[in-house]
Amino acid sequence: MARNIKVSIIEDDETLRDGYAFLIGATEGYDVISTYCSYDEASKKIATDKPDVILLDIELPGVNGIDAIPKLKKLLPNCYILILTVYESEKQIFNALAAGASGYLTKNTPSTKIIESIKEVREGGGPMSINIARLVIRSFQKNQESPLSKRETQILELIGEGKSRGQIANELFIDLETVRSHIKNIYLKLDVNSRADAIKLARQNKLI
Amino acid sequence: MARNIKVSIIEDDETLRDGYAFLIGATEGYDVISTYCSYDEASKKIATDKPDVILLDIELPGVNGIDAIPKLKKLLPNCYILILTVYESEKQIFNALAAGASGYLTKNTPSTKIIESIKEVREGGGPMSINIARLVIRSFQKNQESPLSKRETQILELIGEGKSRGQIANELFIDLETVRSHIKNIYLKLDVNSRADAIKLARQNKLI
DNA sequence: TAATTAATCACCCTATTGGGGTGATTTTTT
DNA sequence: AAAAAATCACCCCAATAGGGTGATTAATTA
């Protein structure tokens, strides 16, 4: 039989904090071992708490949640961090995930779902609110109406990998001049005149 | 009151196909308007079916599921495509999402969850199996133990954007020679000697 | 079938870049 | 006090990037 999941909560709103603590603590298989209202407060003791999962708010006084993630990860390398926030801005989400968060829930998530997510994250899952998942999925989706031809797209991808004309020519078994010609056409179509601008525009519009 | 959700299924396994069709069709609010065993078969009629959501298998005879996605999107631009597959390979997932799939479920997903996901996807959600979500989230996570300093990481990111030394120098308000010096150190630490190799290694190891 | 687009290659030009050496100074962090 | 990070300087030179202009041969689409 597996032991209880040890949960710590870092949330500045007292009502929410106590609410979560009560709900999770009352659930079989879960122990809320500590609650904090800021990272600064948590940093002093959380290493000895050794939680399995941390519920972390983004909007915190002092060190904000995103910046807290790498610090918490350093204190507790094997701990999973689950973001619990009202924010749904794309940058916020991707920054949190890049920093090491293992899941992202919005605060309208029903408590049963939160409790389920805590278990999921410990079992290697990646819990997300459905609207968060939408943003994440959309971030992968490429533009289907690219002005670029297949070959041009392919070459622009290689440019995005930092490859020179010569490297591209070798990789595609075509002449250096052909690569040049394609790049010129790419620039024409995208109305840019440098690699950096082409890459930027292409990534913004998800052409590559 | 909203009308029923019209669902089409493309799945080559007859048992599974009929099973899904029966389960979904029996659920209130859902109509299974057509089922197909391949893309080639579906392509002839699906445009007139006008489904809201297509359940799509990856392993199909003839045109595989991934290649079918853009074709289906072209026939039905406003239709959501939900992948239903046993495959969990990272490339497969990202290719499917890049091609325009709006969700990704594995076949061990309970039927209630599948039915729920169909509704979610139509409401702008992005349903994913939990293990798929894990892979997707992990794809965002950066390596916390980078050998590179902050400045070096920052410069490598700009190199990844296709920027030249001069552009980087301007952007960071430092001398061109300083940029060079940083790049040299990056190359030393990563043991490479070109932009392309540095970017490749950095992306593989999620340093940027 | 005609017209367009895609893909291929060629040769003109020149400022800039990229990569390799070697070394030094000043902060910042440990 | 020692180490690491960040800054700048000057040597070299082959290769690159970006701009012109133009042409040939598939494919695709009208």
Short mmCIF file of C-alpha atoms (C1' of nucleotides) in Angstrom, two decimals:
data_model
loop_
_atom_site.label_atom_id
_atom_site.label_comp_id
_atom_site.label_asym_id
_atom_site.label_seq_id
_atom_site.Cartn_x
_atom_site.Cartn_y
_atom_site.Cartn_z
CA MET A 1 0.00 0.00 0.00
CA ALA A 2 1.36 3.40 -0.99
CA ARG A 3 1.86 6.01 1.68
CA ASN A 4 -0.06 9.23 1.76
CA ILE A 5 0.85 12.01 -0.63
CA LYS A 6 2.48 14.89 1.24
CA VAL A 7 1.23 18.23 0.00
CA SER A 8 2.43 21.76 0.76
CA ILE A 9 0.46 24.84 -0.22
CA ILE A 10 1.88 28.27 -1.03
CA GLU A 11 -0.98 30.71 -1.45
CA ASP A 12 -1.33 34.21 -0.09
CA ASP A 13 -5.10 34.32 0.17
CA GLU A 14 -5.88 32.94 3.60
CA THR A 15 -9.40 31.80 2.79
CA LEU A 16 -8.32 29.87 -0.26
CA ARG A 17 -5.29 28.49 1.51
CA ASP A 18 -7.28 27.18 4.42
CA GLY A 19 -9.99 25.94 2.11
CA TYR A 20 -7.60 23.89 -0.01
CA ALA A 21 -5.79 22.64 3.07
CA PHE A 22 -8.99 21.46 4.63
CA LEU A 23 -10.35 19.80 1.51
CA ILE A 24 -7.15 18.03 0.59
CA GLY A 25 -6.29 17.13 4.16
CA ALA A 26 -9.70 15.57 4.62
CA THR A 27 -9.21 13.32 1.61
CA GLU A 28 -7.92 9.85 2.20
CA GLY A 29 -4.42 9.33 0.89
CA TYR A 30 -3.43 12.99 1.19
CA ASP A 31 -1.64 14.86 3.98
CA VAL A 32 -1.27 18.61 3.95
CA ILE A 33 1.99 18.94 5.81
CA SER A 34 2.45 22.70 5.59
CA THR A 35 0.94 25.90 4.25
CA TYR A 36 2.69 29.19 3.49
CA CYS A 37 1.57 32.60 2.34
CA SER A 38 4.72 33.46 0.39
CA TYR A 39 7.85 31.96 -1.07
CA ASP A 40 10.02 33.84 1.38
CA GLU A 41 8.24 32.22 4.24
CA ALA A 42 8.21 28.81 2.62
CA SER A 43 11.89 28.83 1.69
CA LYS A 44 12.97 28.62 5.31
CA LYS A 45 11.15 25.46 6.19
CA ILE A 46 9.90 23.68 3.10
CA ALA A 47 13.12 21.75 2.54
CA THR A 48 12.57 19.91 5.81
CA ASP A 49 8.89 19.37 5.07
CA LYS A 50 9.83 17.33 2.01
CA PRO A 51 6.44 17.48 0.28
CA ASP A 52 5.73 15.30 -2.73
CA VAL A 53 3.67 17.98 -4.39
CA ILE A 54 3.52 21.75 -3.93
CA LEU A 55 0.41 23.70 -4.83
CA LEU A 56 1.75 27.06 -5.91
CA ASP A 57 -0.01 30.31 -6.56
CA ILE A 58 1.43 32.70 -9.15
CA GLU A 59 0.35 35.97 -7.61
CA LEU A 60 2.43 36.04 -4.48
CA PRO A 61 3.82 38.92 -2.43
CA GLY A 62 7.62 39.21 -2.67
CA VAL A 63 9.04 36.56 -4.99
CA ASN A 64 6.33 35.71 -7.51
CA GLY A 65 5.31 32.17 -8.23
CA ILE A 66 7.17 31.82 -11.51
CA ASP A 67 10.47 32.92 -10.04
CA ALA A 68 9.81 30.69 -7.04
CA ILE A 69 9.60 27.56 -9.19
CA PRO A 70 13.32 27.15 -9.94
CA LYS A 71 14.17 28.00 -6.36
CA LEU A 72 11.75 25.42 -5.03
CA LYS A 73 13.06 22.89 -7.55
CA LYS A 74 16.54 23.51 -6.23
CA LEU A 75 15.46 22.98 -2.65
CA LEU A 76 13.36 19.94 -3.54
CA PRO A 77 14.52 18.37 -6.81
CA ASN A 78 12.07 15.48 -6.68
CA CYS A 79 9.04 17.53 -5.80
CA TYR A 80 6.26 18.19 -8.29
CA ILE A 81 4.94 21.71 -8.58
CA LEU A 82 1.35 22.29 -9.52
CA ILE A 83 0.38 25.84 -10.44
CA LEU A 84 -2.94 27.05 -9.17
CA THR A 85 -3.84 30.48 -10.45
CA VAL A 86 -6.43 32.75 -11.99
CA TYR A 87 -3.96 33.90 -14.64
CA GLU A 88 -4.35 32.41 -18.09
CA SER A 89 -1.93 34.51 -20.08
CA GLU A 90 0.05 32.51 -22.56
CA LYS A 91 3.40 33.85 -21.46
CA GLN A 92 2.65 33.10 -17.85
CA ILE A 93 1.74 29.53 -18.66
CA PHE A 94 4.75 28.84 -20.82
CA ASN A 95 7.10 30.52 -18.39
CA ALA A 96 5.74 28.45 -15.55
CA LEU A 97 6.10 25.22 -17.50
CA ALA A 98 9.56 26.16 -18.75
CA ALA A 99 10.60 26.90 -15.18
CA GLY A 100 9.67 23.39 -14.15
CA ALA A 101 6.00 23.32 -13.18
CA SER A 102 4.47 19.93 -13.84
CA GLY A 103 0.89 21.05 -14.15
CA TYR A 104 -1.23 24.14 -14.50
CA LEU A 105 -4.68 24.54 -13.02
CA THR A 106 -6.94 27.55 -12.92
CA LYS A 107 -8.72 28.45 -9.76
CA ASN A 108 -12.16 27.71 -11.12
CA THR A 109 -11.10 24.07 -11.18
CA PRO A 110 -13.41 22.03 -8.96
CA SER A 111 -11.73 20.77 -5.81
CA THR A 112 -12.27 17.14 -6.76
CA LYS A 113 -10.33 17.78 -9.94
CA ILE A 114 -7.53 19.48 -7.99
CA ILE A 115 -7.24 16.54 -5.68
CA GLU A 116 -7.24 14.17 -8.63
CA SER A 117 -4.55 16.26 -10.32
CA ILE A 118 -2.28 16.00 -7.30
CA LYS A 119 -2.34 12.26 -7.61
CA GLU A 120 -1.94 12.42 -11.37
CA VAL A 121 1.12 14.60 -11.25
CA ARG A 122 2.81 12.23 -8.84
CA GLU A 123 2.10 9.35 -11.17
CA GLY A 124 3.82 11.08 -14.06
CA GLY A 125 0.79 12.80 -15.51
CA GLY A 126 0.59 16.40 -16.58
CA PRO A 127 -2.65 17.84 -15.30
CA MET A 128 -3.96 20.96 -17.01
CA SER A 129 -7.21 22.84 -17.06
CA ILE A 130 -8.96 22.35 -20.37
CA ASN A 131 -8.55 25.94 -21.47
CA ILE A 132 -4.87 25.81 -20.60
CA ALA A 133 -4.57 22.65 -22.65
CA ARG A 134 -6.16 24.48 -25.54
CA LEU A 135 -3.48 27.18 -25.43
CA VAL A 136 -0.73 24.63 -25.12
CA ILE A 137 -2.04 22.60 -28.04
CA ARG A 138 -2.53 25.68 -30.15
CA SER A 139 1.07 26.62 -29.55
CA PHE A 140 2.06 23.53 -31.50
CA GLN A 141 -0.24 24.06 -34.42
CA LYS A 142 1.27 25.29 -37.64
CA ASN A 143 -0.33 27.70 -40.01
CA GLN A 144 -1.92 25.74 -42.84
CA GLU A 145 -2.05 28.74 -45.14
CA SER A 146 1.59 29.51 -45.54
CA PRO A 147 2.62 31.66 -48.49
CA LEU A 148 5.77 29.56 -48.70
CA SER A 149 6.21 26.47 -50.82
CA LYS A 150 7.27 23.18 -49.27
CA ARG A 151 10.86 23.62 -50.26
CA GLU A 152 10.93 27.16 -48.97
CA THR A 153 9.42 26.10 -45.67
CA GLN A 154 11.98 23.35 -45.41
CA ILE A 155 14.82 25.76 -46.05
CA LEU A 156 13.45 28.30 -43.61
CA GLU A 157 13.34 25.56 -40.99
CA LEU A 158 17.01 24.86 -41.56
CA ILE A 159 17.76 28.56 -41.32
CA GLY A 160 15.91 28.45 -38.01
CA GLU A 161 18.40 25.80 -36.95
CA GLY A 162 21.20 28.24 -37.57
CA LYS A 163 22.50 26.54 -40.68
CA SER A 164 24.43 28.35 -43.36
CA ARG A 165 23.65 28.24 -47.06
CA GLY A 166 26.41 25.73 -47.57
CA GLN A 167 25.16 23.43 -44.84
CA ILE A 168 21.65 23.61 -46.23
CA ALA A 169 22.88 22.88 -49.75
CA ASN A 170 24.73 19.79 -48.53
CA GLU A 171 21.81 18.57 -46.50
CA LEU A 172 19.32 18.89 -49.34
CA PHE A 173 21.72 17.78 -52.09
CA ILE A 174 21.15 20.92 -54.11
CA ASP A 175 23.43 23.65 -55.32
CA LEU A 176 24.41 26.56 -53.12
CA GLU A 177 22.94 28.90 -55.70
CA THR A 178 19.62 27.13 -55.49
CA VAL A 179 19.57 27.65 -51.77
CA ARG A 180 20.30 31.31 -52.33
CA SER A 181 17.51 31.53 -54.82
CA HIS A 182 15.04 29.98 -52.40
CA ILE A 183 16.11 32.29 -49.62
CA LYS A 184 15.64 35.27 -51.89
CA ASN A 185 12.12 34.10 -52.67
CA ILE A 186 11.41 33.56 -48.99
CA TYR A 187 12.53 37.10 -48.26
CA LEU A 188 10.40 38.41 -51.09
CA LYS A 189 7.31 36.58 -49.91
CA LEU A 190 7.76 37.49 -46.28
CA ASP A 191 8.90 41.01 -47.10
CA VAL A 192 12.03 40.83 -44.98
CA ASN A 193 15.71 41.11 -45.71
CA SER A 194 17.52 39.18 -43.04
CA ARG A 195 17.56 35.75 -41.49
CA ALA A 196 16.57 37.10 -38.11
CA ASP A 197 13.51 38.88 -39.48
CA ALA A 198 12.47 35.88 -41.54
CA ILE A 199 12.71 33.57 -38.55
CA LYS A 200 10.86 35.98 -36.31
CA LEU A 201 8.02 36.45 -38.75
CA ALA A 202 7.85 32.76 -39.53
CA ARG A 203 7.67 31.80 -35.87
CA GLN A 204 5.12 34.47 -35.08
CA ASN A 205 2.89 33.20 -37.84
CA LYS A 206 3.77 29.59 -37.15
CA LEU A 207 5.04 28.97 -40.65
CA ILE A 208 7.78 26.86 -39.12
CA MET B 1 -30.90 24.48 -26.29
CA ALA B 2 -27.86 23.56 -28.33
CA ARG B 3 -28.19 21.01 -31.08
CA ASN B 4 -26.54 17.65 -30.94
CA ILE B 5 -22.85 17.33 -31.65
CA LYS B 6 -22.28 15.63 -34.99
CA VAL B 7 -19.45 13.13 -34.82
CA SER B 8 -17.69 11.18 -37.57
CA ILE B 9 -15.34 8.32 -36.85
CA ILE B 10 -12.39 7.22 -38.97
CA GLU B 11 -11.00 3.98 -37.57
CA ASP B 12 -9.97 0.86 -39.41
CA ASP B 13 -10.69 -1.64 -36.65
CA GLU B 14 -14.30 -2.61 -37.14
CA THR B 15 -14.91 -3.68 -33.56
CA LEU B 16 -13.56 -0.46 -32.14
CA ARG B 17 -15.33 1.63 -34.76
CA ASP B 18 -18.69 0.06 -34.06
CA GLY B 19 -18.05 0.18 -30.35
CA TYR B 20 -17.32 3.90 -30.33
CA ALA B 21 -20.19 4.59 -32.69
CA PHE B 22 -22.61 2.75 -30.48
CA LEU B 23 -21.43 4.34 -27.24
CA ILE B 24 -21.31 7.87 -28.54
CA GLY B 25 -24.50 7.55 -30.55
CA ALA B 26 -26.33 6.29 -27.50
CA THR B 27 -25.31 9.33 -25.50
CA GLU B 28 -27.71 12.21 -25.35
CA GLY B 29 -26.48 15.25 -27.21
CA TYR B 30 -24.32 13.28 -29.62
CA ASP B 31 -25.04 11.98 -33.11
CA VAL B 32 -22.65 9.70 -34.94
CA ILE B 33 -23.41 10.72 -38.49
CA SER B 34 -20.85 8.57 -40.30
CA THR B 35 -18.08 6.05 -39.80
CA TYR B 36 -15.22 5.22 -42.16
CA CYS B 37 -12.41 2.72 -42.16
CA SER B 38 -9.88 4.89 -44.01
CA TYR B 39 -9.19 8.42 -45.11
CA ASP B 40 -9.60 7.48 -48.76
CA GLU B 41 -13.09 6.29 -48.06
CA ALA B 42 -13.94 9.23 -45.86
CA SER B 43 -12.64 11.86 -48.27
CA LYS B 44 -15.42 11.19 -50.77
CA LYS B 45 -18.30 11.82 -48.46
CA ILE B 46 -17.19 13.53 -45.28
CA ALA B 47 -17.45 17.04 -46.70
CA THR B 48 -21.19 16.59 -47.09
CA ASP B 49 -21.51 14.99 -43.65
CA LYS B 50 -20.25 18.20 -42.06
CA PRO B 51 -19.33 16.73 -38.70
CA ASP B 52 -18.45 19.00 -35.77
CA VAL B 53 -15.83 16.60 -34.49
CA ILE B 54 -13.90 13.79 -36.16
CA LEU B 55 -12.48 10.96 -34.12
CA LEU B 56 -9.38 9.96 -36.04
CA ASP B 57 -7.14 6.95 -35.70
CA ILE B 58 -3.45 7.29 -36.57
CA GLU B 59 -2.80 3.79 -37.82
CA LEU B 60 -4.90 3.73 -40.96
CA PRO B 61 -4.51 1.80 -44.22
CA GLY B 62 -3.58 4.05 -47.15
CA VAL B 63 -3.17 7.65 -46.04
CA ASN B 64 -2.14 7.60 -42.39
CA GLY B 65 -3.92 9.66 -39.78
CA ILE B 66 -1.30 12.39 -39.50
CA ASP B 67 -1.27 13.06 -43.23
CA ALA B 68 -5.04 12.93 -43.23
CA ILE B 69 -5.31 15.81 -40.75
CA PRO B 70 -4.44 18.69 -43.10
CA LYS B 71 -6.56 17.13 -45.85
CA LEU B 72 -9.54 16.86 -43.53
CA LYS B 73 -8.94 20.41 -42.30
CA LYS B 74 -9.04 21.56 -45.89
CA LEU B 75 -12.33 19.80 -46.54
CA LEU B 76 -13.80 20.93 -43.23
CA PRO B 77 -12.06 24.03 -41.91
CA ASN B 78 -14.30 24.41 -38.88
CA CYS B 79 -14.20 20.81 -37.81
CA TYR B 80 -12.29 19.68 -34.73
CA ILE B 81 -10.11 16.62 -35.01
CA LEU B 82 -9.57 14.42 -32.02
CA ILE B 83 -6.83 11.81 -32.30
CA LEU B 84 -7.57 8.43 -30.85
CA THR B 85 -4.62 6.10 -30.97
CA VAL B 86 -2.43 3.60 -29.18
CA TYR B 87 0.71 5.45 -30.26
CA GLU B 88 2.41 7.61 -27.68
CA SER B 89 5.60 8.51 -29.46
CA GLU B 90 6.61 12.10 -28.96
CA LYS B 91 7.08 12.80 -32.64
CA GLN B 92 3.71 11.35 -33.48
CA ILE B 93 2.02 13.54 -30.92
CA PHE B 94 3.72 16.75 -31.94
CA ASN B 95 3.23 16.05 -35.62
CA ALA B 96 -0.46 15.44 -35.07
CA LEU B 97 -0.88 18.64 -33.09
CA ALA B 98 1.20 20.66 -35.55
CA ALA B 99 -0.93 19.33 -38.38
CA GLY B 100 -4.02 20.68 -36.70
CA ALA B 101 -5.39 18.09 -34.30
CA SER B 102 -7.19 19.68 -31.39
CA GLY B 103 -6.81 16.87 -28.93
CA TYR B 104 -4.96 13.62 -28.39
CA LEU B 105 -6.38 10.62 -26.61
CA THR B 106 -4.96 7.17 -26.15
CA LYS B 107 -7.13 4.15 -26.66
CA ASN B 108 -7.06 3.09 -23.06
CA THR B 109 -9.09 6.21 -22.32
CA PRO B 110 -12.43 5.24 -20.76
CA SER B 111 -15.38 5.84 -23.06
CA THR B 112 -16.95 8.34 -20.69
CA LYS B 113 -13.79 10.41 -20.92
CA ILE B 114 -13.83 10.18 -24.72
CA ILE B 115 -17.41 11.40 -24.84
CA GLU B 116 -16.55 14.21 -22.44
CA SER B 117 -13.56 15.15 -24.57
CA ILE B 118 -15.70 15.49 -27.68
CA LYS B 119 -17.77 18.09 -25.93
CA GLU B 120 -14.68 19.79 -24.49
CA VAL B 121 -12.99 20.13 -27.82
CA ARG B 122 -16.03 21.76 -29.33
CA GLU B 123 -16.10 24.25 -26.48
CA GLY B 124 -12.54 25.32 -27.13
CA GLY B 125 -10.83 22.90 -24.79
CA GLY B 126 -7.81 20.80 -25.61
CA PRO B 127 -8.42 17.32 -24.29
CA MET B 128 -5.40 15.11 -23.76
CA SER B 129 -4.69 11.87 -22.00
CA ILE B 130 -2.68 12.49 -18.85
CA ASN B 131 0.43 10.79 -20.14
CA ILE B 132 0.22 12.78 -23.35
CA ALA B 133 -0.08 15.94 -21.28
CA ARG B 134 3.05 14.90 -19.42
CA LEU B 135 5.02 14.69 -22.65
CA VAL B 136 3.63 17.97 -23.87
CA ILE B 137 4.46 19.74 -20.63
CA ARG B 138 7.89 18.22 -20.50
CA SER B 139 8.55 19.56 -23.96
CA PHE B 140 8.33 23.05 -22.52
CA GLN B 141 10.55 22.47 -19.53
CA LYS B 142 14.03 23.88 -19.64
CA ASN B 143 17.08 22.22 -18.22
CA GLN B 144 17.80 23.73 -14.82
CA GLU B 145 21.38 22.51 -14.80
CA SER B 146 22.74 24.38 -17.74
CA PRO B 147 26.50 24.75 -17.97
CA LEU B 148 25.90 28.19 -19.45
CA SER B 149 25.73 31.42 -17.52
CA LYS B 150 22.70 33.69 -17.77
CA ARG B 151 24.33 35.96 -20.26
CA GLU B 152 25.52 33.07 -22.36
CA THR B 153 22.07 31.53 -22.38
CA GLN B 154 20.60 34.85 -23.40
CA ILE B 155 23.04 35.19 -26.26
CA LEU B 156 22.48 31.63 -27.39
CA GLU B 157 18.76 32.36 -27.48
CA LEU B 158 19.39 35.31 -29.78
CA ILE B 159 21.58 33.13 -31.95
CA GLY B 160 18.66 30.74 -32.09
CA GLU B 161 16.62 33.62 -33.45
CA GLY B 162 19.06 33.91 -36.32
CA LYS B 163 20.66 37.12 -35.12
CA SER B 164 24.16 38.14 -36.04
CA ARG B 165 26.82 39.25 -33.60
CA GLY B 166 26.17 42.85 -34.51
CA GLN B 167 22.45 42.57 -33.93
CA ILE B 168 23.05 40.88 -30.59
CA ALA B 169 25.52 43.55 -29.55
CA ASN B 170 23.01 46.29 -30.34
CA GLU B 171 20.20 44.54 -28.58
CA LEU B 172 22.18 43.95 -25.40
CA PHE B 173 24.04 47.27 -25.48
CA ILE B 174 27.41 45.60 -25.33
CA ASP B 175 30.38 45.62 -27.61
CA LEU B 176 30.64 43.35 -30.61
CA GLU B 177 33.81 41.92 -29.14
CA THR B 178 32.01 41.02 -25.96
CA VAL B 179 29.45 39.11 -27.92
CA ARG B 180 32.23 37.27 -29.68
CA SER B 181 33.81 36.45 -26.38
CA HIS B 182 30.57 35.04 -25.02
CA ILE B 183 30.03 32.96 -28.13
CA LYS B 184 33.51 31.56 -27.84
CA ASN B 185 32.81 30.55 -24.28
CA ILE B 186 29.51 28.99 -25.30
CA TYR B 187 31.30 26.95 -27.95
CA LEU B 188 33.92 25.90 -25.44
CA LYS B 189 31.37 24.79 -22.88
CA LEU B 190 29.19 22.98 -25.38
CA ASP B 191 32.18 21.61 -27.28
CA VAL B 192 30.97 22.76 -30.67
CA ASN B 193 32.32 25.11 -33.29
CA SER B 194 29.38 26.44 -35.20
CA ARG B 195 26.08 28.17 -34.61
CA ALA B 196 24.12 25.28 -36.04
CA ASP B 197 25.74 22.77 -33.72
CA ALA B 198 25.34 25.01 -30.71
CA ILE B 199 21.65 25.52 -31.41
CA LYS B 200 21.09 21.85 -32.03
CA LEU B 201 22.79 20.79 -28.84
CA ALA B 202 21.11 23.52 -26.85
CA ARG B 203 17.66 22.56 -28.09
CA GLN B 204 18.26 18.88 -27.57
CA ASN B 205 19.25 19.54 -23.99
CA LYS B 206 16.67 22.24 -23.55
CA LEU B 207 19.21 24.87 -22.58
CA ILE B 208 17.17 27.33 -24.61
"C1'" DT C 1 -3.67 23.75 -73.72
"C1'" DA C 2 -1.95 27.87 -71.71
"C1'" DA C 3 -0.36 30.19 -67.77
"C1'" DT C 4 1.53 30.11 -63.27
"C1'" DT C 5 4.20 28.52 -59.69
"C1'" DA C 6 7.91 25.70 -57.94
"C1'" DA C 7 12.51 24.19 -58.16
"C1'" DT C 8 16.70 24.25 -60.07
"C1'" DC C 9 21.24 26.65 -61.33
"C1'" DA C 10 24.67 30.69 -62.88
"C1'" DC C 11 27.53 34.74 -62.33
"C1'" DC C 12 27.93 39.74 -61.05
"C1'" DC C 13 29.25 42.51 -56.58
"C1'" DT C 14 31.05 43.90 -51.59
"C1'" DA C 15 30.53 44.72 -46.75
"C1'" DT C 16 29.86 41.79 -42.90
"C1'" DT C 17 30.19 37.71 -40.53
"C1'" DG C 18 31.95 33.80 -38.40
"C1'" DG C 19 35.35 31.18 -36.29
"C1'" DG C 20 40.17 30.74 -34.34
"C1'" DG C 21 44.14 32.86 -31.49
"C1'" DT C 22 45.62 35.33 -27.25
"C1'" DG C 23 45.12 38.33 -23.51
"C1'" DA C 24 43.29 41.75 -20.06
"C1'" DT C 25 40.13 44.25 -16.78
"C1'" DT C 26 36.32 44.64 -13.81
"C1'" DT C 27 32.37 42.91 -11.35
"C1'" DT C 28 29.91 39.39 -9.07
"C1'" DT C 29 29.53 35.22 -6.71
"C1'" DT C 30 31.25 31.69 -3.90
"C1'" DA D 1 40.79 34.96 -1.18
"C1'" DA D 2 39.56 32.43 -5.13
"C1'" DA D 3 36.60 31.39 -8.93
"C1'" DA D 4 33.36 32.53 -12.28
"C1'" DA D 5 31.04 35.83 -15.05
"C1'" DA D 6 30.97 39.79 -17.93
"C1'" DT D 7 33.26 43.05 -20.29
"C1'" DC D 8 36.50 44.67 -24.14
"C1'" DA D 9 40.77 44.58 -27.64
"C1'" DC D 10 43.38 43.31 -31.66
"C1'" DC D 11 45.49 39.62 -34.72
"C1'" DC D 12 43.94 36.69 -39.05
"C1'" DC D 13 41.16 35.20 -43.31
"C1'" DA D 14 37.98 32.24 -45.66
"C1'" DA D 15 33.14 32.07 -45.97
"C1'" DT D 16 28.77 34.11 -45.66
"C1'" DA D 17 24.99 37.03 -46.35
"C1'" DG D 18 22.37 39.91 -48.99
"C1'" DG D 19 21.45 42.42 -53.43
"C1'" DG D 20 21.22 42.33 -58.77
"C1'" DT D 21 19.69 39.88 -63.06
"C1'" DG D 22 18.48 36.05 -65.69
"C1'" DA D 23 17.46 31.18 -67.37
"C1'" DT D 24 15.84 26.26 -67.59
"C1'" DT D 25 12.95 22.58 -66.43
"C1'" DA D 26 9.31 20.32 -64.02
"C1'" DA D 27 4.79 20.55 -61.73
"C1'" DT D 28 0.37 22.47 -60.90
"C1'" DT D 29 -3.49 24.94 -61.76
"C1'" DA D 30 -6.57 27.60 -64.48
#
